[in-house]
Short mmCIF file of C-alpha atoms in Angstrom, two decimals:
data_model
loop_
_atom_site.label_atom_id
_atom_site.label_comp_id
_atom_site.label_asym_id
_atom_site.label_seq_id
_atom_site.Cartn_x
_atom_site.Cartn_y
_atom_site.Cartn_z
CA MET A 1 -6.75 37.30 -18.77
CA GLN A 2 -5.04 40.70 -18.67
CA GLU A 3 -2.43 40.02 -15.99
CA ALA A 4 -0.65 37.04 -14.48
CA CYS A 5 -2.86 34.89 -12.21
CA TYR A 6 -2.26 34.88 -8.47
CA THR A 7 -1.37 31.15 -8.45
CA CYS A 8 1.50 31.62 -10.92
CA ARG A 9 2.71 34.73 -9.07
CA ARG A 10 2.66 32.74 -5.84
CA ARG A 11 4.68 29.95 -7.48
CA HIS A 12 7.10 32.43 -9.07
CA VAL A 13 6.49 31.08 -12.57
CA GLN A 14 5.62 33.00 -15.71
CA CYS A 15 1.88 32.87 -16.37
CA ASP A 16 0.84 32.41 -20.01
CA ARG A 17 -2.43 34.37 -19.39
CA THR A 18 -4.32 32.09 -21.74
CA GLY A 19 -7.74 32.34 -20.12
CA THR A 20 -9.77 31.72 -17.00
CA LEU A 21 -7.64 28.59 -16.43
CA CYS A 22 -4.07 29.20 -17.55
CA ARG A 23 -2.11 26.27 -18.97
CA LYS A 24 0.56 26.44 -16.25
CA CYS A 25 -2.03 25.91 -13.50
CA GLU A 26 -3.83 23.25 -15.51
CA LYS A 27 -0.59 21.31 -16.04
CA ALA A 28 0.32 21.53 -12.34
CA GLY A 29 -3.18 20.47 -11.27
CA LEU A 30 -3.76 23.69 -9.33
CA LYS A 31 -6.75 25.99 -9.07
CA CYS A 32 -6.10 29.11 -11.18
CA LEU A 33 -6.90 32.13 -8.99
CA ASP A 34 -6.95 35.72 -10.21
CA LYS A 35 -6.34 37.16 -6.73
CA ARG A 36 -5.30 36.06 -3.26
CA PRO A 37 -8.14 33.99 -1.76
CA ILE A 38 -9.74 34.65 1.58
CA ARG A 39 -8.50 32.01 4.01
CA TRP A 40 -10.53 30.83 6.96
CA VAL A 41 -8.50 29.33 9.80
CA GLN A 42 -9.24 27.68 13.10
CA GLY A 43 -7.75 29.05 16.29
CA VAL A 44 -7.47 32.21 18.32
CA ALA A 45 -4.78 33.83 16.17
CA ILE A 46 -3.67 33.81 12.53
CA ARG A 47 0.04 34.18 13.31
CA GLY A 48 2.46 34.08 16.23
CA GLY A 49 2.73 31.58 19.07
CA MET A 50 -1.03 31.03 19.31
CA ARG A 51 -1.42 30.44 15.56
CA GLY A 52 -3.70 27.44 14.98
CA ARG A 53 -4.40 26.98 18.71
CA SER A 54 -7.93 26.81 20.08
CA HIS A 55 -9.62 26.51 23.44
CA GLN A 56 -10.70 23.00 22.47
CA ASN A 57 -8.49 19.98 21.89
CA ASP A 58 -6.54 21.12 18.86
CA LEU A 59 -5.21 17.62 18.20
CA VAL A 60 -8.52 16.39 16.85
CA SER A 61 -10.08 17.66 13.66
CA ALA A 62 -13.82 17.76 14.16
CA SER A 63 -14.53 20.47 11.63
CA PRO A 64 -16.46 20.09 8.41
CA VAL A 65 -14.36 19.89 5.28
CA SER A 66 -15.27 23.44 4.24
CA THR A 67 -13.46 24.89 7.29
CA LEU A 68 -10.39 22.65 7.32
CA ASP A 69 -7.12 24.55 7.11
CA PHE A 70 -4.10 22.45 6.23
CA ARG A 71 -1.65 25.30 5.79
CA SER A 72 1.12 26.70 7.88
CA GLU A 73 4.00 28.93 6.90
CA ALA A 74 6.19 25.86 6.41
CA SER A 75 3.60 23.94 4.42
CA GLY A 76 3.01 26.98 2.24
CA LYS A 77 6.67 27.02 1.30
CA LEU A 78 6.59 23.26 0.82
CA LEU A 79 3.64 23.59 -1.56
CA GLU A 80 5.62 25.96 -3.76
CA ARG A 81 8.48 23.45 -3.97
CA LEU A 82 6.08 20.55 -4.58
CA THR A 83 4.33 22.30 -7.44
CA GLU A 84 7.63 23.37 -8.94
CA SER A 85 8.94 19.80 -8.86
CA ALA A 86 5.69 18.51 -10.30
CA SER A 87 5.94 20.87 -13.25
CA SER A 88 9.56 19.88 -13.86
CA GLU A 89 8.63 16.16 -13.83
CA LEU A 90 10.66 15.35 -10.71
CA VAL A 91 7.70 13.53 -9.19
CA PRO A 92 7.71 9.90 -10.37
CA THR A 93 5.34 8.90 -13.12
CA PHE A 94 3.91 5.41 -13.35
CA PRO A 95 4.10 3.07 -16.32
CA PRO A 96 1.41 3.41 -19.00
CA GLY A 97 -1.92 1.85 -18.18
CA GLY A 98 -3.13 4.15 -15.42
CA ILE A 99 -5.81 6.74 -15.84
CA SER A 100 -6.18 10.29 -14.59
CA VAL A 101 -9.65 11.20 -13.39
CA PRO A 102 -10.35 14.95 -13.02
CA LEU A 103 -11.70 15.86 -9.60
CA LYS A 104 -14.93 17.81 -9.48
CA ASP A 105 -14.78 21.40 -8.28
CA GLU A 106 -17.31 21.03 -5.44
CA PRO A 107 -16.72 20.41 -2.59
CA ASN A 108 -13.12 19.86 -3.64
CA SER A 109 -12.66 23.60 -4.23
CA LYS A 110 -13.21 24.23 -0.52
CA LEU A 111 -9.83 22.70 0.27
CA ASP A 112 -6.81 24.95 0.59
CA PRO A 113 -4.00 24.58 -2.01
CA SER A 114 -1.87 22.24 0.10
CA ALA A 115 -4.71 19.77 0.71
CA GLN A 116 -5.75 20.16 -2.94
CA TYR A 117 -2.24 19.26 -4.07
CA TYR A 118 -2.12 16.08 -1.98
CA LEU A 119 -5.64 15.06 -2.95
CA ASN A 120 -4.68 15.39 -6.62
CA TYR A 121 -1.49 13.44 -5.86
CA TYR A 122 -3.58 10.66 -4.29
CA ASN A 123 -5.91 10.66 -7.29
CA ASP A 124 -3.10 10.55 -9.86
CA ARG A 125 -0.49 8.35 -8.16
CA ILE A 126 -1.62 6.53 -5.03
CA CYS A 127 -4.78 5.13 -6.60
CA GLN A 128 -2.84 3.38 -9.37
CA LEU A 129 0.01 2.37 -7.06
CA PHE A 130 -2.04 0.07 -4.83
CA ILE A 131 -4.05 -1.67 -7.54
CA VAL A 132 -3.12 -4.18 -10.26
CA TYR A 133 -4.81 -2.25 -13.09
CA ASP A 134 -6.11 1.28 -12.72
CA SER A 135 -9.63 1.85 -14.03
CA GLU A 136 -12.68 4.04 -13.68
CA ASN A 137 -13.87 1.59 -11.02
CA ASN A 138 -10.73 1.88 -8.89
CA PRO A 139 -11.92 1.38 -5.28
CA PHE A 140 -9.18 3.64 -3.91
CA ARG A 141 -10.41 6.48 -6.10
CA SER A 142 -13.98 5.78 -5.02
CA LEU A 143 -12.93 6.80 -1.51
CA ILE A 144 -12.38 10.41 -2.59
CA PRO A 145 -16.06 11.52 -2.54
CA LEU A 146 -16.45 9.89 0.88
CA ALA A 147 -13.30 11.61 2.14
CA LEU A 148 -14.60 15.02 1.10
CA SER A 149 -17.42 14.61 3.59
CA ASP A 150 -15.41 12.88 6.35
CA SER A 151 -12.42 14.70 7.84
CA VAL A 152 -10.84 11.56 9.34
CA LEU A 153 -10.88 9.65 6.05
CA LEU A 154 -9.63 12.76 4.29
CA ASP A 155 -6.66 13.01 6.66
CA ALA A 156 -5.85 9.32 6.03
CA VAL A 157 -5.98 9.89 2.26
CA LEU A 158 -3.75 12.97 2.51
CA ALA A 159 -1.32 11.15 4.82
CA LEU A 160 -0.81 8.45 2.18
CA ALA A 161 -0.15 11.03 -0.51
CA ALA A 162 2.17 13.14 1.64
CA ARG A 163 4.22 10.15 2.81
CA HIS A 164 4.67 8.87 -0.74
CA ARG A 165 5.72 12.36 -1.84
CA ALA A 166 8.23 12.56 1.03
CA ASN A 167 9.59 9.09 0.18
CA PHE A 168 10.32 10.22 -3.37
CA GLU A 169 13.46 11.95 -2.09
CA GLN A 170 14.61 8.83 -0.24
CA PRO A 171 17.32 6.75 -1.97
CA PHE A 172 17.25 2.97 -2.18
CA SER A 173 19.53 1.65 0.57
CA THR A 174 20.67 -1.84 1.51
CA SER A 175 23.08 -0.71 4.21
CA GLY A 176 20.79 -1.78 7.03
CA THR A 177 19.89 1.80 7.92
CA ILE A 178 17.54 4.30 6.32
CA VAL A 179 19.48 7.13 4.67
CA SER A 180 17.42 10.22 5.35
CA ALA A 181 17.15 12.52 2.35
CA VAL A 182 13.60 13.65 3.09
CA SER A 183 13.08 17.37 3.47
CA PRO A 184 11.89 18.30 6.97
CA ASP A 185 8.87 20.12 5.57
CA ALA A 186 7.66 17.18 3.45
CA ASN A 187 8.12 14.79 6.33
CA ARG A 188 6.30 17.15 8.68
CA GLU A 189 3.31 17.31 6.37
CA ALA A 190 3.08 13.51 6.23
CA LEU A 191 3.35 13.16 10.00
CA ARG A 192 0.80 15.89 10.62
CA PHE A 193 -1.85 14.31 8.40
CA LYS A 194 -1.20 10.92 9.99
CA HIS A 195 -1.43 12.38 13.49
CA ARG A 196 -4.74 14.05 12.68
CA ALA A 197 -6.11 10.82 11.18
CA ILE A 198 -5.17 8.72 14.23
CA GLN A 199 -6.48 11.31 16.67
CA GLY A 200 -9.70 11.57 14.69
CA LEU A 201 -10.08 7.79 14.68
CA SER A 202 -9.50 7.69 18.42
CA LYS A 203 -12.27 10.21 18.94
CA SER A 204 -14.66 8.43 16.54
CA ILE A 205 -14.08 4.99 18.09
CA GLY A 206 -14.39 6.38 21.61
CA ALA A 207 -17.73 8.00 20.80
CA GLY A 208 -19.76 4.79 20.69
CA SER A 209 -20.24 1.29 19.35
CA SER A 210 -21.81 2.26 16.00
CA TYR A 211 -19.30 2.98 13.26
CA ARG A 212 -19.54 4.20 9.71
CA ASP A 213 -17.96 2.59 6.68
CA THR A 214 -15.68 5.62 6.38
CA THR A 215 -14.21 4.76 9.80
CA VAL A 216 -13.34 1.26 8.57
CA ALA A 217 -11.88 2.71 5.37
CA SER A 218 -9.69 5.11 7.39
CA VAL A 219 -8.22 2.25 9.44
CA PHE A 220 -7.77 0.21 6.26
CA LEU A 221 -5.71 3.00 4.66
CA LEU A 222 -3.39 3.05 7.67
CA VAL A 223 -2.22 -0.46 6.68
CA PHE A 224 -1.08 0.92 3.32
CA LEU A 225 0.47 3.92 5.05
CA ASP A 226 2.58 1.47 7.05
CA LEU A 227 3.83 -0.09 3.79
CA LEU A 228 5.08 3.36 2.79
CA GLU A 229 6.64 3.98 6.20
CA SER A 230 8.27 0.61 6.99
CA GLY A 231 5.93 -2.42 6.77
CA CYS A 232 6.86 -3.19 10.33
CA ASP A 233 5.05 -3.71 13.66
CA ARG A 234 2.00 -1.44 13.26
CA TRP A 235 0.15 -2.89 10.32
CA ASN A 236 -1.17 -5.86 12.29
CA TYR A 237 -2.88 -3.55 14.81
CA HIS A 238 -4.55 -1.65 11.99
CA LEU A 239 -5.54 -4.93 10.32
CA GLU A 240 -7.10 -6.34 13.48
CA GLY A 241 -8.80 -3.01 14.13
CA ALA A 242 -10.31 -2.97 10.64
CA LYS A 243 -11.59 -6.55 11.09
CA THR A 244 -13.15 -5.68 14.44
CA LEU A 245 -14.79 -2.50 13.13
CA MET A 246 -16.05 -4.36 10.08
CA ALA A 247 -17.88 -6.77 12.36
CA LEU A 248 -19.31 -3.93 14.44
CA THR A 249 -20.35 -1.69 11.55
CA PRO A 250 -24.09 -1.99 10.89
CA HIS A 251 -24.70 -3.74 7.58
CA HIS A 252 -27.47 -1.81 5.89
CA ASP A 253 -28.08 -0.82 2.28
CA PRO A 254 -25.49 1.95 1.88
CA GLY A 255 -25.66 2.28 -1.88
CA ARG A 256 -23.82 0.53 -4.68
CA THR A 257 -20.55 2.50 -4.42
CA VAL A 258 -20.12 2.07 -0.67
CA GLU A 259 -21.07 -1.61 -0.94
CA ARG A 260 -18.34 -2.12 -3.58
CA ILE A 261 -15.82 -0.40 -1.32
CA ARG A 262 -16.88 -2.57 1.60
CA ARG A 263 -16.44 -5.77 -0.44
CA PHE A 264 -13.06 -4.52 -1.67
CA ILE A 265 -11.86 -3.83 1.88
CA ILE A 266 -12.97 -7.28 3.07
CA LYS A 267 -11.13 -9.01 0.22
CA GLN A 268 -7.93 -7.01 0.70
CA ILE A 269 -7.95 -7.64 4.44
CA HIS A 270 -8.10 -11.35 3.58
CA LEU A 271 -5.16 -10.93 1.21
CA ILE A 272 -3.08 -9.00 3.77
CA GLU A 273 -3.71 -11.45 6.60
CA ALA A 274 -3.02 -14.46 4.32
CA LEU A 275 0.35 -13.23 3.05
CA GLY A 276 1.18 -11.19 6.15
CA ALA A 277 1.06 -14.26 8.39
CA THR A 278 4.05 -15.82 6.60
CA PHE A 279 6.70 -13.46 8.07
CA VAL A 280 5.44 -12.91 11.61
CA ARG A 281 5.41 -14.71 14.94
CA PRO A 282 3.08 -17.71 15.21
CA ASP A 283 -0.47 -16.81 16.20
CA LEU A 284 0.15 -13.06 15.87
CA LEU A 285 -2.98 -12.55 13.78
CA SER A 286 -6.40 -13.56 14.99
CA LYS A 287 -7.96 -16.64 13.46
CA SER A 288 -11.28 -14.92 12.78
CA SER A 289 -12.12 -14.99 9.09
CA SER A 290 -12.41 -11.68 7.25
CA VAL A 291 -14.07 -13.22 4.21
CA GLU A 292 -17.74 -13.99 3.96
CA GLU A 293 -18.35 -17.31 2.27
CA SER A 294 -19.90 -16.10 -0.96
CA SER A 295 -18.82 -16.84 -4.50
CA ASN A 296 -19.05 -13.22 -5.68
CA LEU A 297 -16.79 -12.03 -2.86
CA LEU A 298 -14.14 -14.65 -3.58
CA GLU A 299 -14.20 -13.97 -7.31
CA ASP A 300 -10.89 -12.67 -8.68
CA VAL A 301 -11.22 -9.21 -10.27
CA VAL A 302 -7.83 -7.60 -10.92
CA GLU A 303 -9.31 -4.09 -11.21
CA GLU A 304 -10.35 -4.55 -7.58
CA SER A 305 -7.22 -6.30 -6.31
CA PHE A 306 -4.17 -4.92 -4.58
CA LEU A 307 -1.76 -7.67 -5.72
CA GLY A 308 -3.55 -9.92 -8.20
CA CYS A 309 -2.70 -13.12 -6.33
CA PRO A 310 -5.27 -15.82 -7.22
CA GLU A 311 -7.71 -16.44 -4.38
CA PHE A 312 -7.02 -20.18 -4.55
CA ILE A 313 -3.32 -19.64 -3.81
CA LEU A 314 -4.08 -17.11 -1.06
CA THR A 315 -6.29 -19.60 0.73
CA ALA A 316 -3.62 -22.31 0.42
CA VAL A 317 -0.86 -20.03 1.76
CA GLN A 318 -3.06 -19.09 4.70
CA TYR A 319 -3.60 -22.79 5.40
CA PHE A 320 0.17 -23.41 5.33
CA SER A 321 0.70 -20.64 7.88
CA LEU A 322 -1.90 -22.15 10.21
CA GLN A 323 -0.15 -25.53 9.96
CA ARG A 324 3.24 -23.91 10.54
CA ASP A 325 1.92 -22.34 13.74
CA LEU A 326 0.61 -25.71 14.93
CA ILE A 327 3.99 -27.30 14.22
CA ALA A 328 5.77 -24.49 16.09
CA SER A 329 3.57 -25.01 19.16
CA ASN A 330 3.59 -28.83 19.18
CA ASP A 331 7.04 -29.48 17.66
CA SER A 332 5.51 -32.35 15.69
CA ALA A 333 2.67 -33.13 13.34
CA SER A 334 0.44 -36.13 12.95
CA GLN A 335 0.63 -38.29 9.86
CA SER A 336 -2.84 -37.18 8.80
CA SER A 337 -1.94 -33.49 9.04
CA VAL A 338 1.20 -34.06 6.98
CA GLN A 339 -0.91 -35.74 4.31
CA ASP A 340 -3.36 -32.83 4.36
CA ILE A 341 -0.55 -30.29 3.90
CA ALA A 342 0.93 -32.35 1.06
CA SER A 343 -2.49 -32.57 -0.57
CA VAL A 344 -2.91 -28.78 -0.56
CA LEU A 345 0.62 -28.44 -1.92
CA ASP A 346 -0.22 -30.80 -4.79
CA ALA A 347 -3.33 -28.74 -5.52
CA ILE A 348 -1.17 -25.60 -5.88
CA ARG A 349 1.16 -27.44 -8.24
CA ASP A 350 -1.84 -28.43 -10.38
CA PHE A 351 -3.19 -24.86 -10.53
CA ASP A 352 -3.40 -23.62 -14.14
CA CYS A 353 -2.21 -20.02 -14.20
CA ARG A 354 -3.07 -19.34 -17.85
CA THR A 355 -6.59 -20.67 -17.48
CA TRP A 356 -7.01 -18.44 -14.44
CA ALA A 357 -5.69 -15.35 -16.26
CA SER A 358 -7.78 -16.03 -19.36
CA ALA A 359 -10.99 -16.41 -17.34
CA LEU A 360 -10.66 -13.14 -15.42
CA PRO A 361 -13.55 -10.73 -16.03
CA GLN A 362 -12.49 -7.65 -17.98
CA GLU A 363 -14.56 -4.80 -16.62
CA SER A 364 -13.08 -1.59 -18.04
CA VAL A 365 -9.45 -2.17 -19.05
CA ALA A 366 -7.83 -4.75 -21.31
CA HIS A 367 -5.75 -7.40 -19.56
CA ASP A 368 -2.45 -8.74 -20.78
CA VAL A 369 -3.04 -12.46 -20.30
CA ASP A 370 0.67 -13.29 -20.60
CA ASP A 371 1.63 -10.78 -17.88
CA LEU A 372 -1.14 -11.96 -15.56
CA THR A 373 -0.16 -15.58 -16.18
CA ARG A 374 3.41 -14.78 -15.11
CA LEU A 375 2.15 -12.87 -12.05
CA ALA A 376 0.02 -15.85 -11.02
CA ARG A 377 2.97 -18.16 -11.68
CA ALA A 378 5.15 -16.06 -9.33
CA TYR A 379 2.63 -16.55 -6.54
CA GLN A 380 2.18 -20.20 -7.44
CA LEU A 381 5.93 -20.86 -7.18
CA GLY A 382 6.16 -18.81 -3.98
CA GLY A 383 3.32 -20.88 -2.53
CA ILE A 384 5.04 -24.12 -3.58
CA LEU A 385 8.32 -23.07 -1.93
CA TYR A 386 6.56 -22.00 1.25
CA GLY A 387 4.30 -25.06 1.40
CA GLN A 388 7.18 -27.46 0.84
CA ARG A 389 9.09 -25.92 3.75
CA VAL A 390 6.03 -26.47 5.98
CA VAL A 391 5.94 -30.11 4.86
CA ASP A 392 9.68 -30.37 5.57
CA ALA A 393 9.12 -28.96 9.07
CA ALA A 394 6.37 -31.52 9.70
CA GLU A 395 8.51 -34.40 8.42
CA GLU A 396 11.84 -33.02 9.65
CA GLY A 397 13.24 -33.13 6.13
CA LYS A 398 15.09 -30.79 3.78
CA THR A 399 13.92 -30.75 0.19
CA ASN A 400 16.15 -29.31 -2.51
CA GLN A 401 14.17 -26.52 -4.20
CA GLU A 402 16.79 -25.01 -6.48
CA THR A 403 14.76 -25.66 -9.66
CA ALA A 404 11.59 -23.95 -8.40
CA THR A 405 13.64 -21.09 -6.93
CA SER A 406 15.47 -20.50 -10.22
CA GLU A 407 12.20 -20.50 -12.14
CA LEU A 408 10.65 -18.02 -9.71
CA ILE A 409 13.62 -15.66 -10.08
CA ASN A 410 13.31 -15.89 -13.87
CA VAL A 411 9.59 -15.06 -13.66
CA ILE A 412 10.32 -12.06 -11.43
CA ASN A 413 12.94 -10.79 -13.88
CA SER A 414 10.47 -11.15 -16.75
CA LEU A 415 8.04 -8.85 -14.92
CA GLN A 416 10.52 -6.02 -14.42
CA ASP A 417 9.50 -4.32 -17.67
CA THR A 418 5.81 -4.45 -16.79
CA ASN A 419 3.55 -2.55 -14.41
CA LEU A 420 3.08 -5.74 -12.40
CA LEU A 421 6.47 -5.87 -10.67
CA LYS A 422 4.86 -3.70 -7.94
CA CYS A 423 2.70 -6.75 -7.07
CA THR A 424 5.56 -9.20 -6.42
CA LEU A 425 7.30 -8.27 -3.16
CA TRP A 426 6.08 -11.43 -1.42
CA PRO A 427 7.35 -13.81 -4.16
CA ILE A 428 10.63 -11.84 -4.33
CA THR A 429 11.14 -12.26 -0.59
CA VAL A 430 10.34 -15.99 -0.68
CA ALA A 431 12.77 -16.46 -3.58
CA GLY A 432 15.44 -14.55 -1.66
CA LEU A 433 15.01 -16.69 1.44
CA GLU A 434 15.44 -19.83 -0.68
CA CYS A 435 18.26 -18.88 -3.05
CA GLN A 436 21.89 -19.49 -2.14
CA ALA A 437 23.73 -18.53 -5.33
CA GLN A 438 25.28 -15.07 -5.29
CA PRO A 439 24.32 -14.16 -8.89
CA GLN A 440 20.69 -14.94 -8.10
CA ARG A 441 20.84 -12.83 -4.97
CA GLU A 442 22.21 -9.90 -6.94
CA LEU A 443 19.35 -10.24 -9.44
CA LEU A 444 16.82 -10.11 -6.61
CA ILE A 445 18.41 -6.99 -5.11
CA GLN A 446 18.21 -5.37 -8.55
CA ALA A 447 14.54 -6.34 -8.74
CA LEU A 448 13.95 -4.79 -5.32
CA GLU A 449 15.66 -1.57 -6.40
CA LYS A 450 13.40 -1.43 -9.47
CA PHE A 451 10.45 -2.19 -7.18
CA TRP A 452 11.49 0.78 -5.02
CA GLN A 453 11.68 3.10 -8.00
CA ASP A 454 8.17 2.04 -9.02
CA THR A 455 6.52 2.23 -5.59
CA LYS A 456 8.56 4.25 -3.05
CA CYS A 457 7.33 1.92 -0.29
CA LEU A 458 9.91 1.68 2.50
CA ASN A 459 8.99 -1.93 3.25
CA VAL A 460 10.91 -2.70 0.03
CA THR A 461 14.21 -1.42 1.41
CA ASN A 462 13.49 -3.29 4.64
CA ALA A 463 12.92 -6.47 2.61
CA ALA A 464 16.35 -6.00 1.01
CA ASN A 465 17.96 -5.56 4.42
CA ILE A 466 16.17 -8.62 5.81
CA LEU A 467 17.40 -10.76 2.93
CA GLN A 468 20.99 -9.58 3.22
CA ASP A 469 21.01 -10.20 6.98
CA TYR A 470 19.57 -13.67 6.41
CA TRP A 471 22.11 -14.45 3.69
CA ARG A 472 24.97 -13.55 6.04
CA LYS A 473 23.50 -15.83 8.70
CA VAL A 474 22.99 -18.71 6.24
CA ASP A 475 26.47 -18.37 4.77
CA GLY A 476 27.91 -18.52 8.28
CA ASN A 477 25.73 -21.46 9.35
CA PRO A 478 24.31 -23.60 6.49
CA ASN A 479 22.25 -25.65 8.96
CA VAL A 480 19.64 -22.86 9.22
CA ALA A 481 19.23 -22.51 5.44
CA ASN A 482 15.83 -24.22 5.22
CA ASP A 483 14.39 -22.89 8.48
CA TRP A 484 13.25 -19.49 7.23
CA ILE A 485 9.52 -20.13 7.73
CA PHE A 486 10.26 -19.92 11.48
CA GLU A 487 13.41 -17.79 11.46
CA ILE A 488 11.83 -14.62 10.05
CA GLY A 489 9.05 -14.79 12.64
CA ARG A 490 11.62 -15.05 15.42
CA SER A 491 13.13 -11.68 14.53
CA SER A 492 12.41 -8.64 16.65
CA HIS A 493 9.81 -7.32 14.18
CA ASP A 494 6.64 -8.47 12.47
CA TRP A 495 6.95 -7.74 8.76
CA LEU A 496 4.39 -7.09 6.07
CA LEU A 497 6.35 -7.74 2.89
CA ILE A 498 3.73 -7.42 0.18
#
């Protein structure tokens, strides 16, 4: 290479001119261009007031991937700042254990630099954020080839990446309000991709009753986008929409990869509705089952799991929520139902976490059995605390759970130096709603702050605010201390704290 490449000149960095792909571009994950590329845009004008406008509905992206244009003057400037911060290691890096899979040039090369940046960001960071262990079989990463041929799914993927990138500038706050430190340009990019994804979904769903698996995957990703945005009030609509579309999507032989993605989505929907039902109004979620009764679908595989909660405990927690809703509607429970709840609770207590962790199939990455045992124990203890409060509600009693709460907090603290803390927001929240000692509360807030640093999901800061509001209420009125299984659902919002 005789002169500096166009990409480095555009970024205002010194090119090392090492070859057809300079090291600066390779490190930043950018395409190394020797000259300014030709840019195709939609619309009647390339600049001015009509820039990007068309005679058709410009809110819906119906173009093939090869003609998508994600750039504007603002996003072009944003891209320069994003790539500069990436090269200076301002963008968060995840704990060891993840993998980086190079994206193929075609049709990826047809994306403009801004979309390319966010797609690489999704590949490198988002895919390992929402999975217990990153691997070559990561279902989130398997969505990338499908997204490159489906503009709606692509917009959903880019919205996730852009929102996470925007959240990186947001500080952890427990003041009860979100302290905005997000740059307007970064926030605008995230909102634009989300807007395009929702408008595209609206058009796809309105077109007919036959839906593709990519449509289901797009709705599914919006649940995770809500975790990044707030974890409040929208996720349940996306969840119910994904369940409905899953039932309406023709079940043919789509190929091994798409079939794996479909099974993954079904299992994670089951996980989200099982844990999500614990902090919402009674009967908010539909009672239709998202899980097909088959042993291979219910099998625990941590490389294909969002949180790593054992399926046995998930099913028990979901049962407790159903019984809580019945108690809330009838204000009483029969003796037989109380015995049934107690029987499920005993089964959770008898669950062997180490045996479960040791028996997990190891597909492509080595598991740390001790870490997975502690993760399962966190969910086991959270399930015990939750189940006991449902029994108490049925029997109108108040069981002292200080021992189990203290053990759960100790388990959570032991996971702070691992990559698995990102899987424990639900147990952290349950522990917080149970604990009454100030030192324990401070430890949980510290765990949430570490959780925020690892994930940048805004539902974490909301969880901290919920706990602090609840602690103030409990300290002022000790009589409500054990009523949290109903109290959280009576708030003005429906929370997804996972």
